XYZ file of C-alpha atoms in Angstrom:
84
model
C 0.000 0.000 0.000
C 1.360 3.717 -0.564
C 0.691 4.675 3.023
C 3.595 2.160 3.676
C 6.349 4.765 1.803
C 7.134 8.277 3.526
C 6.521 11.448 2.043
C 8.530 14.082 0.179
C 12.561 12.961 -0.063
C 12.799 10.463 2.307
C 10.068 8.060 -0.720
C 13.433 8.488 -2.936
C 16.330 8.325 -0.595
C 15.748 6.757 2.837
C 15.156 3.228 4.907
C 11.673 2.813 3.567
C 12.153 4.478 -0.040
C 10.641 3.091 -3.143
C 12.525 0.133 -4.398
C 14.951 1.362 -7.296
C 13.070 -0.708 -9.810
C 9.682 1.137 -8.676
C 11.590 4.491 -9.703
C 13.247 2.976 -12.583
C 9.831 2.398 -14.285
C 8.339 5.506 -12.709
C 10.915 7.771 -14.592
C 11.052 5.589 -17.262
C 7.025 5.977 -17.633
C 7.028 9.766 -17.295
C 10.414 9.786 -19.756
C 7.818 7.802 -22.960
C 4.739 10.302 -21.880
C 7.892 13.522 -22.753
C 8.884 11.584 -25.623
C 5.993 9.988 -26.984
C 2.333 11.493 -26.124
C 2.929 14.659 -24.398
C 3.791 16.950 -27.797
C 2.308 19.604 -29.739
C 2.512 17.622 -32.554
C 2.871 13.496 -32.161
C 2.289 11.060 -34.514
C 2.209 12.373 -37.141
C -0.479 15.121 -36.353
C -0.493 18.582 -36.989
C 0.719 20.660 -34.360
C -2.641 22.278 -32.135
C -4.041 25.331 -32.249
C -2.264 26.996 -29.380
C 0.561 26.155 -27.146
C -0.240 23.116 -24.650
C -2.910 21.703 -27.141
C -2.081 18.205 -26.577
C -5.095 16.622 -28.261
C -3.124 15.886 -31.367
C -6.369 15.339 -33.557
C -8.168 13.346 -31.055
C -9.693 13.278 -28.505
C -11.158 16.953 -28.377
C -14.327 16.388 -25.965
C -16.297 18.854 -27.722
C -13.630 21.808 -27.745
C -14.189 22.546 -31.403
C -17.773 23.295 -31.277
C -17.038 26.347 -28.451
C -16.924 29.742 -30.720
C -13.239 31.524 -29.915
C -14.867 33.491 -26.762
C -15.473 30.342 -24.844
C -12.458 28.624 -26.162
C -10.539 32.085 -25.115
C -12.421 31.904 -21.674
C -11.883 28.397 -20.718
C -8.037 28.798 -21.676
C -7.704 31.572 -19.110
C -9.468 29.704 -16.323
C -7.297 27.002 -16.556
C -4.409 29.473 -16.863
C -5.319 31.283 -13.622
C -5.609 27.728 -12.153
C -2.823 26.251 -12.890
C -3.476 23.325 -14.854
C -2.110 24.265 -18.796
């Protein structure tokens, strides 16, 4: 269970730290998302419409059928939130 590892630096570098395999596959999972998925432009797609557009042609959830004001709108919120 994860309440069996410690928090914050001690999870990396301590007595009860994440086994170095764990981390091994953690980085090396967050390493093919950077490499792979997580582009402006992957596969083969055309790059989005603005930076941090990750849907790469699919995917969109309805966020072509909002006219520019909402799209505009929604970018900010998530701006001012933190989350693009």
């Amino acid at each position: 269970a994860f309440d069996s590892f410690p928090n914050g630096w001690a999870a990396i570098n301590g007595p009860d730290a994440i086994p170095g395999e764990g981390l091994g596959q953690i980085i090396a999972f967050i390493g093919a998302l950077e490499l792979g998925v997580m582009k402006d432009s992957a596969n083969g797609a055309e790059p989005g419409d603005f930076v941090g557009d990750f849907r790469n042609g699919a995917l969109d959830f309805g966020w072509d059928t909002f006219d520019e004001e909402t799209q505009l709108s929604k970018r900010a919120i998530e701006l001012n939130i933190g989350r693009f």
